[in-house]
Coordinates of C-alpha atoms in Angstrom, one line a residue:
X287 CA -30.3 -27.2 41.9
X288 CA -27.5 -29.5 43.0
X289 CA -27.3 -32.0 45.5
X290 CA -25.5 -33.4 48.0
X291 CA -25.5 -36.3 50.0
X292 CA -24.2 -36.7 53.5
X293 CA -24.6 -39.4 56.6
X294 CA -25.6 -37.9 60.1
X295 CA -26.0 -39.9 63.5
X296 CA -25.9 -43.2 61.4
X297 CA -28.5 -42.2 58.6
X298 CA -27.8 -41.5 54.8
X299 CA -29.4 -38.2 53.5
X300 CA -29.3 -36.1 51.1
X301 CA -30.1 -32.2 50.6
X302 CA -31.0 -29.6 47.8
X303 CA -29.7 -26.3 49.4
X304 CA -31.9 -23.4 50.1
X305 CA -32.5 -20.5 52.3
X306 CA -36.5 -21.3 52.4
X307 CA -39.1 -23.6 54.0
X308 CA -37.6 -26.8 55.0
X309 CA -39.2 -30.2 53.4
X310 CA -38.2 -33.8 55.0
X311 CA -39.3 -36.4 52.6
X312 CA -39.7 -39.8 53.0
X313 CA -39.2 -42.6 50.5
X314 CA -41.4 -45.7 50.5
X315 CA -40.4 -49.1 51.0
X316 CA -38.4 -50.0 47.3
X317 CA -37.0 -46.7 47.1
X318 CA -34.2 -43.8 48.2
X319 CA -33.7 -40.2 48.7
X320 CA -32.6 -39.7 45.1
X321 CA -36.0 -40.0 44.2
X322 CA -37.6 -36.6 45.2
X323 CA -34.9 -35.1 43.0
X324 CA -37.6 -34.0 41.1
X325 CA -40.0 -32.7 43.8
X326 CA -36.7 -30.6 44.9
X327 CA -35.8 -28.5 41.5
X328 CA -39.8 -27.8 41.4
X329 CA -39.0 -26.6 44.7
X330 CA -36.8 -23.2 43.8
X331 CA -35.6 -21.7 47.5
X332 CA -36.8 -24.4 49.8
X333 CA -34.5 -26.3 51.5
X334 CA -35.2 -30.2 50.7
X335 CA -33.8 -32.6 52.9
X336 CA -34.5 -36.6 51.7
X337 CA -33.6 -39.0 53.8
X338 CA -32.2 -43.0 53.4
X339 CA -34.9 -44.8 55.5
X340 CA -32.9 -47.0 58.4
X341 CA -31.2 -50.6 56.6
X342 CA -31.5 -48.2 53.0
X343 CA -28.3 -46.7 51.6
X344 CA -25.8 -46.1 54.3
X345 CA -28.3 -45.9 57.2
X346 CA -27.8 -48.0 60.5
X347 CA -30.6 -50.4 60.6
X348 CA -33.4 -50.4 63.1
X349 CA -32.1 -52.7 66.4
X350 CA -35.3 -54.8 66.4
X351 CA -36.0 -57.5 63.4
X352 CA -40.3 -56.3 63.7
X353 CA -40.4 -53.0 64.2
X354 CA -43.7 -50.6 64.2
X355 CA -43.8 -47.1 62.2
X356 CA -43.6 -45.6 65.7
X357 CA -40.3 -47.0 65.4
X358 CA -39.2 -44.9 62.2
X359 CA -40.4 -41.8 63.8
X360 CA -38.2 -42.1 66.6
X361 CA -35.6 -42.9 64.1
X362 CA -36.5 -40.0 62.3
X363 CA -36.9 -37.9 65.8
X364 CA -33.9 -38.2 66.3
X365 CA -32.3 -37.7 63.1
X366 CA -34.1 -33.9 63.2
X367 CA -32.3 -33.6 66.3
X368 CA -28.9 -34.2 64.8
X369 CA -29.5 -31.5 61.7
X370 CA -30.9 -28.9 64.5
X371 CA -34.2 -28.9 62.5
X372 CA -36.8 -28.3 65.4
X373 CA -40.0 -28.5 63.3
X374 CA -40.8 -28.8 58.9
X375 CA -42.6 -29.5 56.7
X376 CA -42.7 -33.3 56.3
X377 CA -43.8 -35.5 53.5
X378 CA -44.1 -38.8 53.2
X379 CA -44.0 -41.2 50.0
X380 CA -46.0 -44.9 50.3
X381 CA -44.3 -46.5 52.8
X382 CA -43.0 -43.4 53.7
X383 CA -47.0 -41.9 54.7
X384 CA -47.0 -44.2 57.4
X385 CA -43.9 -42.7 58.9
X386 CA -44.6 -39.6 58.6
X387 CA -48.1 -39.9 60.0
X388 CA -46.4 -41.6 63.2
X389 CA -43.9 -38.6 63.4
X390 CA -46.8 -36.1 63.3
X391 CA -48.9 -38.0 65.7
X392 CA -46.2 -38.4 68.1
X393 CA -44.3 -35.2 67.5
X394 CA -47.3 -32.0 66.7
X395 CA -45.2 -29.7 67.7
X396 CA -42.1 -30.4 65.1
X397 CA -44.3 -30.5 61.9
X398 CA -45.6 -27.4 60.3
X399 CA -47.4 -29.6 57.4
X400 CA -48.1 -32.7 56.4
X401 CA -48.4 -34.0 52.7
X402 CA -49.5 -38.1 52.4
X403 CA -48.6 -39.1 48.6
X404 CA -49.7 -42.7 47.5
X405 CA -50.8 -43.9 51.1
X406 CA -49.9 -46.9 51.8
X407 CA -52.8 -48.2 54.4
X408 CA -50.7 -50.8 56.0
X409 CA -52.0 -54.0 57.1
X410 CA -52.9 -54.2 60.4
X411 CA -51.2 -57.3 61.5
X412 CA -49.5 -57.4 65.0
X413 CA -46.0 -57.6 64.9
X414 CA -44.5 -61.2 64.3
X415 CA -47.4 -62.8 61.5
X416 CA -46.2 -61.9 58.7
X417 CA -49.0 -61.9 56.2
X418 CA -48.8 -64.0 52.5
X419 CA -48.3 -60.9 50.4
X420 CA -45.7 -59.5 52.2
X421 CA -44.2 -62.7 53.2
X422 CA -44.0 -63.2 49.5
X423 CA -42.1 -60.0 49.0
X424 CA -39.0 -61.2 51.1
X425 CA -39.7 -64.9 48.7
X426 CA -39.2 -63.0 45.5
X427 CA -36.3 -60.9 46.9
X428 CA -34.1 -63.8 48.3
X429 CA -35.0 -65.9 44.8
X430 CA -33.9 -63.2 42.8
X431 CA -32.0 -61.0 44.2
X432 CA -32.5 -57.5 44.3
X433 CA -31.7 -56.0 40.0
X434 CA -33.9 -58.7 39.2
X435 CA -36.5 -58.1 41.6
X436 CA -36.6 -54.6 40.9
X437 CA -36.6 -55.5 37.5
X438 CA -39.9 -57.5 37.6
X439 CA -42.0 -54.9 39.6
X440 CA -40.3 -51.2 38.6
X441 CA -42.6 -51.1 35.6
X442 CA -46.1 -51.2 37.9
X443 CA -44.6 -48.0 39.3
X444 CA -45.1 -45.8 36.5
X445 CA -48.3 -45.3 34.4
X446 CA -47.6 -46.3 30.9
X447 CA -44.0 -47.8 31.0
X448 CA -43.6 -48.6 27.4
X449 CA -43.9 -44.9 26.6
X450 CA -41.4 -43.8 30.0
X451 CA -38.1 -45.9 29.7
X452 CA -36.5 -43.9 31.7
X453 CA -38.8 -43.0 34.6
X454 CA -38.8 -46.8 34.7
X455 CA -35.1 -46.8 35.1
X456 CA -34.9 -44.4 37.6
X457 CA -37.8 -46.6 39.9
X458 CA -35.2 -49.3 38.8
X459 CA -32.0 -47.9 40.2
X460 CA -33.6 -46.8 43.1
X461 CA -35.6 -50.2 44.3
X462 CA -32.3 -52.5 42.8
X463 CA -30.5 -51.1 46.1
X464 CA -32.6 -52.8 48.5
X465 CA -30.7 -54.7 51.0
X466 CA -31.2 -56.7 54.4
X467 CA -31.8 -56.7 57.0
X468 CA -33.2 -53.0 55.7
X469 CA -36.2 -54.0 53.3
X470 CA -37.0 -57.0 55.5
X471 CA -38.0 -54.4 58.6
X472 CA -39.8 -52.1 56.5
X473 CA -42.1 -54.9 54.5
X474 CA -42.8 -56.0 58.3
X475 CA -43.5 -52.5 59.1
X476 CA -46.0 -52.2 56.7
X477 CA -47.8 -55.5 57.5
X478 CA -48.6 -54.1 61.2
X479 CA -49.2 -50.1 60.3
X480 CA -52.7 -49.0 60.3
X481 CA -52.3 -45.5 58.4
X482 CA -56.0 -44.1 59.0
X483 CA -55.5 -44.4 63.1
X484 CA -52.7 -42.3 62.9
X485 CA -54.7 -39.9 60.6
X486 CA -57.4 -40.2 62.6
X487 CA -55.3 -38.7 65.6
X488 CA -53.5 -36.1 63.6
X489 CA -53.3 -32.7 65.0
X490 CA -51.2 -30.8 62.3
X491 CA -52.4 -29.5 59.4
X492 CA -52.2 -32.5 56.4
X493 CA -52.9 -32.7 52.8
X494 CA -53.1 -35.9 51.0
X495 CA -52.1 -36.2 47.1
X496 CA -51.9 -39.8 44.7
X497 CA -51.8 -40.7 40.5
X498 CA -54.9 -41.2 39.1
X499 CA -53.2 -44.4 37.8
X500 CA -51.6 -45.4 40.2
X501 CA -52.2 -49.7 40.5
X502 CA -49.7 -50.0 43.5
X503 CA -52.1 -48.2 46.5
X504 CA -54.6 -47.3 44.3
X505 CA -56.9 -44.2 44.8
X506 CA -59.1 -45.3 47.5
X507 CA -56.3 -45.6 49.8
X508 CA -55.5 -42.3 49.5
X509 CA -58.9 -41.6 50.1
X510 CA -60.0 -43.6 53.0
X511 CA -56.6 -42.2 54.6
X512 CA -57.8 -38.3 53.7
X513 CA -61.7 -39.2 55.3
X514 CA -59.9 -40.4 58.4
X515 CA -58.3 -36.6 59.4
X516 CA -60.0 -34.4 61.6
X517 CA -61.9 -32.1 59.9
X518 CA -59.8 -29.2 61.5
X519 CA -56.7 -30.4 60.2
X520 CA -57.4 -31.8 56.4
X521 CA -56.1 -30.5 54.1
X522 CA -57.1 -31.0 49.7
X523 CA -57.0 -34.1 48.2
X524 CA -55.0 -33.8 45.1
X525 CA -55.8 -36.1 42.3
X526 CA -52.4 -36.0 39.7
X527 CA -54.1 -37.4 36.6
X528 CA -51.6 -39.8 34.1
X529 CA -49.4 -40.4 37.2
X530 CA -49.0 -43.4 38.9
X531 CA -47.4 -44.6 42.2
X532 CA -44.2 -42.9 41.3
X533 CA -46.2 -39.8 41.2
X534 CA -42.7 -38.1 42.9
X535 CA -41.1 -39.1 40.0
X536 CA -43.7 -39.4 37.3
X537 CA -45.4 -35.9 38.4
X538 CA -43.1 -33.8 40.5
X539 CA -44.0 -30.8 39.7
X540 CA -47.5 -31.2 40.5
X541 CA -46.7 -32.9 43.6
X542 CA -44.7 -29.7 44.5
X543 CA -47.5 -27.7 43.7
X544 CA -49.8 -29.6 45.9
X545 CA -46.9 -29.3 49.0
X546 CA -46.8 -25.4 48.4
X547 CA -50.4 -25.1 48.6
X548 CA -50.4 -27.3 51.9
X549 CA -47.8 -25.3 53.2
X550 CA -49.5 -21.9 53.4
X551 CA -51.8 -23.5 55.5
X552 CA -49.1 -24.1 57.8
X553 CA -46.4 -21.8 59.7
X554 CA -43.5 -21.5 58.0
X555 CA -40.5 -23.3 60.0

């Protein structure tokens, strides 16, 4: 399936073609679109739409220098509007969870399903106290600029890097792209998101999928995020076993899988 990548109302994104169900995904906080590549060719017919994240790739970034994942979804809200795309199927990656649980929660009505891979939890932190281990994310960054800050942490993406060079690569390109002010407004993003009150709130169908291996947001994430849904709306919880946090990359066609099966729970945009 080829791809192609375009920039609409100031955001970078790029689509895999198709005349069935439309899938939005969202990339977490060291990544880009190219990354559900994958997810898309095990994805024959649908229409997959990934978007660059606002401050990523050629997307405008965000106006304010602490914004909340409320923030992203209007980004992202808007975006929809621009590609006429009423309502989808929406997944988000890491990072990307905590968007697309703020999209769903404000915006019901535009999201026919909801798949959570590798939750990031967030950490609860009001906006402007910027925790140690995120503070020292923007530390490691400015010291070593971004190829050799990817570098150091692309490996702890993919279960057994020594044995999958290139997945490691491709976690590599991808996170060596980070710029700012971009990657600054998403690290403090993810200091103040709180991903299992947004779940808690949810009222769209959502299923919630993570590597068995996966050291980054390990498995309990995943599953305290999953425990937090309404019982009417969730969806399975998909173990990928010998994937890690790259489980897009490391295990698309099982993510796939998982996004089909969620999707028949859903109504077909």
């Amino acid at each position: 399936m080829s791809a192609r990548d375009h920039i609409t109302a100031g955001i970078g994104w790029r689509e895999h073609q198709g005349d069935g169900p439309v899938l939005v995904a969202l990339h977490g906080i060291g990544s880009e679109a190219r990354a559900f590549d994958g997810v898309a060719e095990a994805l024959p017919g649908w229409r997959v739409i990934a978007w660059e994240a606002p401050g990523y790739g050629p997307s405008t970034p965000l106006a304010m220098d602490w914004p909340v994942a409320a923030d992203y979804a209007t980004a992202l809200a808007g975006f929809l509007d621009a590609l006429s795309l009423p309502k989808v199927h929406l997944l988000g990656h890491s990072l990307g969870t905590l968007i697309g649980a703020a999209f769903a929660r404000a915006h019901p009505q535009r999201v026919s399903t909801l798949t959570l891979a590798s939750c990031a939890q967030g950490g609860g932190a009001q906006p402007g106290t910027l925790p140690a281990k995120q503070a020292a994310r923007l530390d490691d960054l400015a010291a070593l600029g971004a190829p050799e800050f990817a570098r150091a942490r692309a490996p702890r993406l993919i279960f057994q890097p020594d044995q999958n060079p290139a997945l490691v690569t491709a976690v590599f390109d991808g996170m060596s792209k980070v710029q700012l002010p971009g990657y600054a407004q998403a690290v403090r993003m993810l200091a103040s998101g709180d991903l299992a009150a947004d779940c808690a709130a949810l009222n769209v169908p959502t299923a919630v999928v993570v590597g068995a291996e996966d050291i980054v947001t390990p498995p309990a994430q995943s599953k305290t995020a999953h425990a937090a849904l309404p019982a009417a709306q969730r969806g399975a919880l998909t173990l990928i076993p010998g994937a890690g946090h790259a489980l897009h990359q490391q295990a698309p066609a099982a993510l796939a899988a998982a996004i089909r099966a969620q999707a028949h729970q859903g109504v077909t945009p």
